[in-house]
Amino acid sequence: MKLFWEESLAEKLVELSTTQKPYLKRHWEIYGFPTRVTFNGKDETPFPWDDYNSLYEDAQLSERTGSAEYYSPLRKALEAVYDVLRYHPALTLVPKSGAFYDAFHVSINDTTALTTFNNLITGQIAQNHNSSKDHFKASVARLNSLLQAPFVDQQLYSSLLQGKDIVLFHGVRLEHEIELCEGYSIAPLSLLREHLDPEWITDVATKQIERRRTEAIFGIVHKFNWRPRISSTYTTVTHSPRTPPPLFHRWADEFSELMSVSLGCRISWLKTFEGCVSRSACELLGQHHHQPSSADGRSISHLFSPFAKFKETSTRQINEIANIFAKRSVISYADYAPIIHRLAEAYRREGRFSVHDRILDLAIVFERLFKPSQGRISHKLQEAAAELLAKNDGEREALRATIKHFYDVRSAIVHGPTDSKKERLLMEVGEAWMRSSDVARRATLKKLTAKHATTLL
């Protein structure tokens, strides 16, 4: 039945696409052609979904509007497609009465919407738009996969039926999706566009940021399987709301902070999206792609520069970070989590006196790492850092000097410019941050990975 249904529907859709060409041209001559959108010579015009639906509805209502003779060929081609669609077991429940006889419910996760055979047909046209030489074979097979999903468990392994919970961050440039651990992955925004619409960026970034200038935006992703639910308009639709895994938000937050410390860079949370399904799946089921409710993070408008360059973070680096995170239950990670959080927050601090606050963050980091007893704290921190990180006498002396200068600057911030020396030190806050933050980062990783080799140092 599967092969017969797919072949029959593809054949009727090819006939419809040929028949509707003059009608579409006439429709656009009257109502206006779709606005063309190009970028770097590439046609990126959105598919005119509403125009196709409007044309099909005009054909359906042609007997009422006195234009039955004009629309007769198009209506005949449409009805041939309707007949094949109705033959599918998942669509036999659709009632047949009146002009709009094909309305039914489609539920995707927590959302239920009314759709029609016209919407399914438009979805097929949209999916086939860029692969017309295929004669609808691939798009029809994908629709059949979705329609069978409620009945056949193995269909859940289809990529169409793999949804994503996504937390978006700014600060790291990736080129590929990388599997992490515990069912999570990390991916650049460019590979998440099938599940995310671009409009969200205006909530967290200035309007001047083009979506193609977002190479430093990435997502931490948790994948899940879902099934569409198709029901009659006479059926009351009830379903339990879907929720992400209990630790989803905590997992993404902690992993992003470990990345920030490991790579020594600012990573800012932008936005969270829960329950994202693919655009293709929505189109095939006759619906516009809808984006789930989400929470907003920090704006990146002030961070954006058209001249900013982000060095690609390698797969090896991400894998090493994932390896550390995967072993957190056996490396006393809980003892270091507050230190990692404090250091990551220091990297992303903002505001007029943010560098001063960063120095105070580092003071907490150093004292929690090395736990100096009362008295001569600066000296004890110098010795502890040199003992942990130095490989020779030269490095030992350099580390001591860095920590001493840092602690002097810290004292000037805490006590204020009480003399000329402290006034001078307050002018050196930026230098102290640059030198001592790297020491804090390396010391944290060294203690965290004491029994495991890493190249992140």
Short mmCIF file of C-alpha atoms in Angstrom, two decimals:
data_model
loop_
_atom_site.label_atom_id
_atom_site.label_comp_id
_atom_site.label_asym_id
_atom_site.label_seq_id
_atom_site.Cartn_x
_atom_site.Cartn_y
_atom_site.Cartn_z
CA MET A 1 0.00 0.00 0.00
CA LYS A 2 2.86 2.36 0.96
CA LEU A 3 4.53 2.27 -2.46
CA PHE A 4 1.23 2.48 -4.33
CA TRP A 5 0.03 5.48 -2.28
CA GLU A 6 3.31 7.36 -2.66
CA GLU A 7 3.50 6.74 -6.43
CA SER A 8 -0.13 7.74 -6.94
CA LEU A 9 0.18 10.94 -4.91
CA ALA A 10 3.43 11.97 -6.62
CA GLU A 11 1.83 11.41 -10.03
CA LYS A 12 -1.23 13.52 -9.18
CA LEU A 13 0.91 16.29 -7.69
CA VAL A 14 2.97 16.49 -10.89
CA GLU A 15 -0.26 16.87 -12.86
CA LEU A 16 -1.50 19.54 -10.46
CA SER A 17 1.76 21.52 -10.61
CA THR A 18 1.48 21.63 -14.41
CA THR A 19 -2.21 22.55 -14.41
CA GLN A 20 -1.89 25.36 -11.86
CA LYS A 21 0.87 27.34 -13.61
CA PRO A 22 -1.41 29.66 -15.65
CA TYR A 23 -3.72 30.13 -12.67
CA LEU A 24 -0.81 31.16 -10.45
CA LYS A 25 0.46 33.59 -13.06
CA ARG A 26 -2.98 35.16 -13.34
CA HIS A 27 -3.34 35.27 -9.56
CA TRP A 28 -0.04 37.14 -9.21
CA GLU A 29 -0.89 39.51 -12.06
CA ILE A 30 -3.99 40.55 -10.10
CA TYR A 31 -2.68 40.53 -6.52
CA GLY A 32 1.03 41.15 -7.06
CA PHE A 33 3.99 38.86 -7.55
CA PRO A 34 5.98 37.69 -4.50
CA THR A 35 8.69 40.13 -3.45
CA ARG A 36 12.06 38.79 -4.55
CA VAL A 37 14.78 38.48 -1.92
CA THR A 38 18.40 37.89 -2.96
CA PHE A 39 21.69 37.81 -1.08
CA ASN A 40 25.07 37.56 -2.78
CA GLY A 41 23.31 36.57 -5.98
CA LYS A 42 21.35 33.75 -4.31
CA ASP A 43 17.56 33.74 -4.50
CA GLU A 44 16.19 33.59 -0.95
CA THR A 45 12.57 34.55 -1.66
CA PRO A 46 10.26 32.96 0.94
CA PHE A 47 7.87 30.37 -0.46
CA PRO A 48 4.50 32.10 -1.19
CA TRP A 49 2.49 29.76 1.01
CA ASP A 50 -0.58 32.00 1.29
CA ASP A 51 -0.82 32.51 -2.47
CA TYR A 52 -1.14 28.78 -3.12
CA ASN A 53 -3.73 28.33 -0.37
CA SER A 54 -5.71 31.29 -1.66
CA LEU A 55 -5.71 29.89 -5.21
CA TYR A 56 -6.87 26.45 -4.06
CA GLU A 57 -9.68 27.98 -1.98
CA ASP A 58 -10.79 30.06 -4.97
CA ALA A 59 -11.00 26.85 -7.01
CA GLN A 60 -13.01 25.12 -4.27
CA LEU A 61 -15.50 28.01 -4.06
CA SER A 62 -15.74 28.52 -7.82
CA GLU A 63 -19.27 27.09 -8.06
CA ARG A 64 -20.47 29.62 -5.50
CA THR A 65 -18.66 32.54 -7.11
CA GLY A 66 -19.80 31.84 -10.66
CA SER A 67 -16.32 30.95 -11.95
CA ALA A 68 -16.72 27.17 -12.10
CA GLU A 69 -15.93 26.96 -15.82
CA TYR A 70 -12.69 28.94 -15.45
CA TYR A 71 -11.45 26.87 -12.49
CA SER A 72 -12.73 23.49 -13.77
CA PRO A 73 -9.30 22.09 -14.88
CA LEU A 74 -7.64 23.20 -11.63
CA ARG A 75 -10.45 21.88 -9.49
CA LYS A 76 -10.31 18.53 -11.26
CA ALA A 77 -6.56 18.28 -10.64
CA LEU A 78 -7.03 19.22 -6.98
CA GLU A 79 -9.78 16.67 -6.42
CA ALA A 80 -7.58 13.95 -7.90
CA VAL A 81 -4.98 14.76 -5.23
CA TYR A 82 -7.68 14.85 -2.51
CA ASP A 83 -8.81 11.36 -3.48
CA VAL A 84 -5.32 9.91 -3.06
CA LEU A 85 -4.74 11.71 0.25
CA ARG A 86 -8.01 10.37 1.62
CA TYR A 87 -6.88 6.83 0.83
CA HIS A 88 -4.14 7.02 3.49
CA PRO A 89 -5.19 5.22 6.73
CA ALA A 90 -4.26 8.24 8.86
CA LEU A 91 -6.61 10.50 6.85
CA THR A 92 -9.65 8.25 6.47
CA LEU A 93 -11.13 9.96 9.53
CA VAL A 94 -11.41 13.29 7.69
CA PRO A 95 -15.11 14.06 7.09
CA LYS A 96 -16.32 14.85 3.58
CA SER A 97 -19.11 17.38 3.43
CA GLY A 98 -19.47 20.89 2.02
CA ALA A 99 -17.01 23.04 0.12
CA PHE A 100 -14.32 22.86 2.78
CA TYR A 101 -14.82 19.18 3.42
CA ASP A 102 -11.29 18.27 4.41
CA ALA A 103 -10.63 20.09 7.70
CA PHE A 104 -8.97 18.11 10.50
CA HIS A 105 -6.75 18.65 13.56
CA VAL A 106 -2.98 18.19 13.63
CA SER A 107 -1.26 18.24 17.02
CA ILE A 108 2.49 18.88 17.29
CA ASN A 109 3.80 18.66 20.84
CA ASP A 110 1.61 21.07 22.84
CA THR A 111 0.04 22.84 19.86
CA THR A 112 -3.10 21.77 17.98
CA ALA A 113 -4.14 23.53 14.80
CA LEU A 114 -6.85 23.09 12.18
CA THR A 115 -5.51 22.17 8.75
CA THR A 116 -6.85 20.99 5.40
CA PHE A 117 -5.86 18.93 2.38
CA ASN A 118 -5.07 22.23 0.69
CA ASN A 119 -2.47 22.86 3.39
CA LEU A 120 -0.97 19.40 2.86
CA ILE A 121 -0.75 20.05 -0.87
CA THR A 122 0.87 23.45 -0.33
CA GLY A 123 3.36 21.78 1.99
CA GLN A 124 4.22 19.31 -0.75
CA ILE A 125 4.72 22.15 -3.26
CA ALA A 126 6.93 24.01 -0.76
CA GLN A 127 9.07 20.96 0.00
CA ASN A 128 9.44 20.15 -3.69
CA HIS A 129 10.18 23.78 -4.61
CA ASN A 130 13.96 23.38 -4.72
CA SER A 131 14.02 19.81 -6.03
CA SER A 132 11.43 19.82 -8.81
CA LYS A 133 13.38 17.23 -10.83
CA ASP A 134 12.49 14.70 -8.13
CA HIS A 135 8.80 14.85 -9.21
CA PHE A 136 7.59 14.89 -5.56
CA LYS A 137 8.94 11.41 -4.77
CA ALA A 138 11.04 12.49 -1.77
CA SER A 139 8.48 14.89 -0.30
CA VAL A 140 5.66 12.34 -0.61
CA ALA A 141 7.78 9.68 1.09
CA ARG A 142 8.49 12.10 3.94
CA LEU A 143 4.80 12.92 4.33
CA ASN A 144 3.98 9.21 4.44
CA SER A 145 6.63 8.77 7.13
CA LEU A 146 4.96 11.46 9.26
CA LEU A 147 1.44 10.11 8.74
CA GLN A 148 2.53 6.59 9.71
CA ALA A 149 4.39 7.73 12.84
CA PRO A 150 1.44 7.34 15.25
CA PHE A 151 1.11 3.70 14.20
CA VAL A 152 4.67 2.51 13.50
CA ASP A 153 7.27 2.86 16.24
CA GLN A 154 10.31 2.58 13.99
CA GLN A 155 9.24 5.73 12.16
CA LEU A 156 10.29 7.68 15.24
CA TYR A 157 13.87 7.37 14.07
CA SER A 158 13.13 9.62 11.12
CA SER A 159 14.97 12.94 11.27
CA LEU A 160 11.62 14.67 10.75
CA LEU A 161 10.44 13.25 14.07
CA GLN A 162 13.48 14.36 16.03
CA GLY A 163 12.76 17.56 17.91
CA LYS A 164 15.23 19.75 19.78
CA ASP A 165 15.35 21.66 23.03
CA ILE A 166 17.87 24.43 22.39
CA VAL A 167 19.71 26.92 24.59
CA LEU A 168 21.48 29.58 22.52
CA PHE A 169 24.70 31.30 23.56
CA HIS A 170 27.04 33.89 22.07
CA GLY A 171 30.83 33.79 22.24
CA VAL A 172 32.16 30.69 20.47
CA ARG A 173 32.49 29.97 16.76
CA LEU A 174 31.79 26.40 15.66
CA GLU A 175 31.60 24.89 12.19
CA HIS A 176 30.11 21.45 12.91
CA GLU A 177 27.72 19.77 15.30
CA ILE A 178 29.60 17.88 18.00
CA GLU A 179 28.11 15.15 20.17
CA LEU A 180 28.74 15.75 23.87
CA CYS A 181 27.50 13.30 26.48
CA GLU A 182 24.23 12.22 28.09
CA GLY A 183 22.26 12.80 24.87
CA TYR A 184 23.40 16.40 24.31
CA SER A 185 25.22 18.03 21.41
CA ILE A 186 26.57 21.48 20.55
CA ALA A 187 26.04 23.11 17.15
CA PRO A 188 26.46 26.45 15.37
CA LEU A 189 23.33 28.49 14.68
CA SER A 190 23.72 27.81 10.96
CA LEU A 191 22.88 24.13 11.60
CA LEU A 192 19.85 24.93 13.76
CA ARG A 193 17.93 27.04 11.27
CA GLU A 194 15.67 24.12 10.32
CA HIS A 195 14.31 24.29 13.88
CA LEU A 196 14.59 28.05 14.60
CA ASP A 197 13.12 31.05 12.81
CA PRO A 198 15.38 34.11 12.50
CA GLU A 199 12.97 36.66 14.01
CA TRP A 200 14.04 35.89 17.59
CA ILE A 201 17.37 37.65 17.13
CA THR A 202 15.74 41.09 17.22
CA ASP A 203 14.90 40.42 20.89
CA VAL A 204 18.55 40.06 21.91
CA ALA A 205 20.49 42.00 19.29
CA THR A 206 20.38 45.29 17.45
CA LYS A 207 18.45 45.26 14.19
CA GLN A 208 21.66 45.99 12.30
CA ILE A 209 22.91 42.47 13.03
CA GLU A 210 22.29 40.39 9.94
CA ARG A 211 21.61 36.73 10.56
CA ARG A 212 24.69 35.88 8.50
CA ARG A 213 26.88 37.79 10.99
CA THR A 214 26.06 35.44 13.82
CA GLU A 215 28.91 32.97 13.50
CA ALA A 216 29.64 33.26 17.24
CA ILE A 217 26.13 32.05 18.18
CA PHE A 218 25.80 28.38 19.05
CA GLY A 219 23.30 26.10 20.75
CA ILE A 220 23.48 23.38 23.34
CA VAL A 221 20.92 20.87 22.16
CA HIS A 222 18.98 18.01 23.69
CA LYS A 223 17.13 15.87 21.14
CA PHE A 224 13.79 14.17 21.67
CA ASN A 225 11.34 12.11 19.62
CA TRP A 226 7.79 13.28 18.96
CA ARG A 227 4.73 12.09 17.05
CA PRO A 228 2.09 14.11 15.19
CA ARG A 229 -1.48 13.47 16.29
CA ILE A 230 -4.18 13.65 13.64
CA SER A 231 -7.83 13.78 14.67
CA SER A 232 -11.25 14.66 13.33
CA THR A 233 -12.76 18.09 13.93
CA TYR A 234 -15.42 16.27 15.94
CA THR A 235 -12.82 14.89 18.35
CA THR A 236 -11.86 16.70 21.56
CA VAL A 237 -8.08 16.99 21.55
CA THR A 238 -6.38 16.39 24.90
CA HIS A 239 -2.72 15.77 25.54
CA SER A 240 -0.24 16.23 28.35
CA PRO A 241 2.20 19.12 27.97
CA ARG A 242 5.71 18.13 27.00
CA THR A 243 8.57 19.27 29.22
CA PRO A 244 12.34 19.08 28.67
CA PRO A 245 14.47 16.77 30.84
CA PRO A 246 14.47 17.90 34.51
CA LEU A 247 18.10 19.06 34.43
CA PHE A 248 18.09 20.49 30.89
CA HIS A 249 18.57 24.15 31.86
CA ARG A 250 21.10 23.36 34.57
CA TRP A 251 23.06 21.05 32.26
CA ALA A 252 23.33 23.67 29.51
CA ASP A 253 24.22 26.44 31.96
CA GLU A 254 26.96 24.44 33.68
CA PHE A 255 28.45 23.18 30.43
CA SER A 256 28.56 26.70 28.96
CA GLU A 257 30.36 27.96 32.06
CA LEU A 258 32.93 25.17 31.86
CA MET A 259 33.44 26.12 28.21
CA SER A 260 33.96 29.75 29.20
CA VAL A 261 36.63 28.84 31.75
CA SER A 262 38.29 26.22 29.55
CA LEU A 263 38.52 28.53 26.54
CA GLY A 264 39.06 31.74 28.50
CA CYS A 265 36.28 33.70 26.80
CA ARG A 266 32.97 35.45 27.43
CA ILE A 267 29.93 33.24 26.79
CA SER A 268 26.54 34.90 27.15
CA TRP A 269 23.17 33.18 27.31
CA LEU A 270 20.84 34.58 24.64
CA LYS A 271 17.61 32.63 24.52
CA THR A 272 16.05 29.26 25.31
CA PHE A 273 13.70 27.35 23.01
CA GLU A 274 11.86 24.26 24.22
CA GLY A 275 10.19 21.70 21.99
CA CYS A 276 11.40 22.80 18.54
CA VAL A 277 10.32 20.66 15.59
CA SER A 278 11.67 21.01 12.09
CA ARG A 279 10.28 23.46 9.55
CA SER A 280 9.98 20.63 7.01
CA ALA A 281 7.78 18.54 9.31
CA CYS A 282 5.44 21.48 9.91
CA GLU A 283 5.17 22.24 6.20
CA LEU A 284 4.49 18.62 5.29
CA LEU A 285 1.70 18.51 7.88
CA GLY A 286 0.15 21.63 6.37
CA GLN A 287 1.21 24.14 9.00
CA HIS A 288 3.40 27.20 9.13
CA HIS A 289 6.53 26.63 11.19
CA HIS A 290 5.77 27.74 14.72
CA GLN A 291 8.38 28.52 17.33
CA PRO A 292 7.74 27.46 20.93
CA SER A 293 7.64 29.84 23.86
CA SER A 294 11.06 30.78 25.12
CA ALA A 295 12.95 32.74 27.74
CA ASP A 296 15.21 35.68 26.91
CA GLY A 297 18.76 35.99 28.17
CA ARG A 298 21.23 38.84 27.78
CA SER A 299 21.30 41.27 24.88
CA ILE A 300 24.38 41.14 22.66
CA SER A 301 23.76 44.44 20.88
CA HIS A 302 26.68 46.10 22.65
CA LEU A 303 28.96 43.14 21.88
CA PHE A 304 28.38 43.17 18.15
CA SER A 305 30.94 44.62 15.78
CA PRO A 306 30.98 44.13 12.02
CA PHE A 307 34.75 43.86 12.32
CA ALA A 308 34.84 41.27 15.12
CA LYS A 309 36.57 38.02 14.30
CA PHE A 310 36.09 34.78 16.18
CA LYS A 311 38.63 32.01 15.87
CA GLU A 312 37.05 28.62 15.28
CA THR A 313 36.93 26.40 18.35
CA SER A 314 38.19 22.97 17.35
CA THR A 315 36.36 19.69 17.77
CA ARG A 316 39.27 18.49 19.90
CA GLN A 317 38.79 21.34 22.38
CA ILE A 318 35.05 20.71 22.68
CA ASN A 319 35.64 16.98 23.11
CA GLU A 320 38.10 17.63 25.93
CA ILE A 321 35.60 19.90 27.69
CA ALA A 322 32.88 17.27 27.23
CA ASN A 323 35.22 14.62 28.64
CA ILE A 324 35.82 16.69 31.78
CA PHE A 325 32.09 17.31 32.16
CA ALA A 326 31.23 13.65 31.65
CA LYS A 327 33.55 12.72 34.55
CA ARG A 328 32.19 15.32 36.95
CA SER A 329 30.80 12.65 39.28
CA VAL A 330 34.28 11.23 39.93
CA ILE A 331 36.41 14.39 40.01
CA SER A 332 34.68 16.28 42.85
CA TYR A 333 33.14 18.64 40.30
CA ALA A 334 30.68 19.95 42.86
CA ASP A 335 33.59 21.43 44.84
CA TYR A 336 34.74 23.39 41.80
CA ALA A 337 31.35 24.34 40.34
CA PRO A 338 31.07 27.58 42.40
CA ILE A 339 34.60 28.53 41.32
CA ILE A 340 33.81 27.84 37.67
CA HIS A 341 30.60 29.86 37.94
CA ARG A 342 32.42 32.80 39.53
CA LEU A 343 35.16 32.80 36.89
CA ALA A 344 32.67 32.44 34.01
CA GLU A 345 30.67 35.33 35.45
CA ALA A 346 33.84 37.41 35.62
CA TYR A 347 34.41 36.86 31.89
CA ARG A 348 30.91 38.05 31.02
CA ARG A 349 30.61 40.94 33.49
CA GLU A 350 29.39 44.22 32.05
CA GLY A 351 29.08 47.79 33.25
CA ARG A 352 31.17 50.85 34.04
CA PHE A 353 33.18 49.20 36.84
CA SER A 354 33.02 45.66 35.47
CA VAL A 355 36.81 45.24 35.47
CA HIS A 356 36.92 46.14 39.17
CA ASP A 357 34.26 43.52 39.85
CA ARG A 358 36.21 40.99 37.81
CA ILE A 359 39.23 41.48 40.04
CA LEU A 360 37.09 40.83 43.10
CA ASP A 361 35.70 37.71 41.40
CA LEU A 362 39.27 36.49 40.84
CA ALA A 363 40.11 37.11 44.50
CA ILE A 364 37.28 34.76 45.47
CA VAL A 365 38.44 32.22 42.87
CA PHE A 366 42.05 32.21 44.10
CA GLU A 367 41.09 31.95 47.77
CA ARG A 368 38.63 29.11 47.13
CA LEU A 369 41.19 27.29 45.00
CA PHE A 370 44.13 27.56 47.39
CA LYS A 371 42.40 28.15 50.76
CA PRO A 372 45.14 30.29 52.37
CA SER A 373 45.03 30.57 56.16
CA GLN A 374 44.85 33.92 57.95
CA GLY A 375 47.74 36.33 57.44
CA ARG A 376 50.09 36.97 54.51
CA ILE A 377 47.37 35.88 52.07
CA SER A 378 49.07 37.45 49.04
CA HIS A 379 52.33 35.63 49.77
CA LYS A 380 50.56 32.30 50.30
CA LEU A 381 48.62 32.68 47.03
CA GLN A 382 51.85 33.48 45.19
CA GLU A 383 53.53 30.32 46.49
CA ALA A 384 50.49 28.12 45.85
CA ALA A 385 50.04 29.31 42.26
CA ALA A 386 53.76 28.92 41.51
CA GLU A 387 53.80 25.43 43.04
CA LEU A 388 50.79 24.34 40.98
CA LEU A 389 51.60 25.84 37.57
CA ALA A 390 55.32 26.68 37.27
CA LYS A 391 57.59 24.39 35.28
CA ASN A 392 60.87 26.21 36.03
CA ASP A 393 62.31 29.01 38.13
CA GLY A 394 61.54 31.65 35.50
CA GLU A 395 57.85 30.73 35.42
CA ARG A 396 57.81 30.58 39.22
CA GLU A 397 59.04 34.16 39.55
CA ALA A 398 56.66 35.39 36.83
CA LEU A 399 53.66 33.78 38.57
CA ARG A 400 54.63 35.26 41.92
CA ALA A 401 54.90 38.72 40.36
CA THR A 402 51.50 38.34 38.64
CA ILE A 403 49.70 37.30 41.83
CA LYS A 404 51.41 39.99 43.91
CA HIS A 405 50.42 42.70 41.44
CA PHE A 406 46.89 41.29 41.28
CA TYR A 407 46.51 41.31 45.06
CA ASP A 408 47.87 44.85 45.32
CA VAL A 409 45.29 45.98 42.75
CA ARG A 410 42.59 44.10 44.62
CA SER A 411 43.52 45.95 47.84
CA ALA A 412 43.41 49.30 46.03
CA ILE A 413 39.88 48.50 44.78
CA VAL A 414 38.66 47.39 48.21
CA HIS A 415 40.22 50.23 50.23
CA GLY A 416 40.11 53.01 47.62
CA PRO A 417 42.84 55.40 46.41
CA THR A 418 44.19 56.30 49.86
CA ASP A 419 47.65 57.18 48.54
CA SER A 420 49.54 57.74 45.28
CA LYS A 421 50.50 54.07 45.02
CA LYS A 422 46.90 52.93 45.18
CA GLU A 423 45.92 55.61 42.68
CA ARG A 424 48.50 54.19 40.28
CA LEU A 425 47.30 50.64 40.92
CA LEU A 426 43.73 51.62 40.06
CA MET A 427 45.03 52.63 36.65
CA GLU A 428 46.38 49.09 36.18
CA VAL A 429 43.15 47.16 36.78
CA GLY A 430 42.88 46.06 33.14
CA GLU A 431 46.44 44.76 33.07
CA ALA A 432 45.90 42.89 36.34
CA TRP A 433 42.76 41.25 34.93
CA MET A 434 44.42 40.15 31.72
CA ARG A 435 47.39 38.52 33.48
CA SER A 436 45.69 37.05 36.54
CA SER A 437 42.56 35.73 34.80
CA ASP A 438 44.68 33.37 32.73
CA VAL A 439 46.39 32.15 35.91
CA ALA A 440 42.99 31.58 37.54
CA ARG A 441 41.73 29.72 34.46
CA ARG A 442 44.79 27.46 34.28
CA ALA A 443 44.79 26.80 38.02
CA THR A 444 41.10 25.85 38.00
CA LEU A 445 41.59 23.43 35.09
CA LYS A 446 44.77 21.99 36.60
CA LYS A 447 43.03 21.15 39.86
CA LEU A 448 39.89 19.95 38.10
CA THR A 449 41.82 17.62 35.77
CA ALA A 450 44.59 16.62 38.19
CA LYS A 451 44.33 12.95 37.19
CA HIS A 452 43.43 13.50 33.53
CA ALA A 453 45.60 14.87 30.73
CA THR A 454 44.35 17.96 28.90
CA THR A 455 45.67 20.36 26.28
CA LEU A 456 43.36 23.14 27.37
CA LEU A 457 45.99 24.50 29.74
#
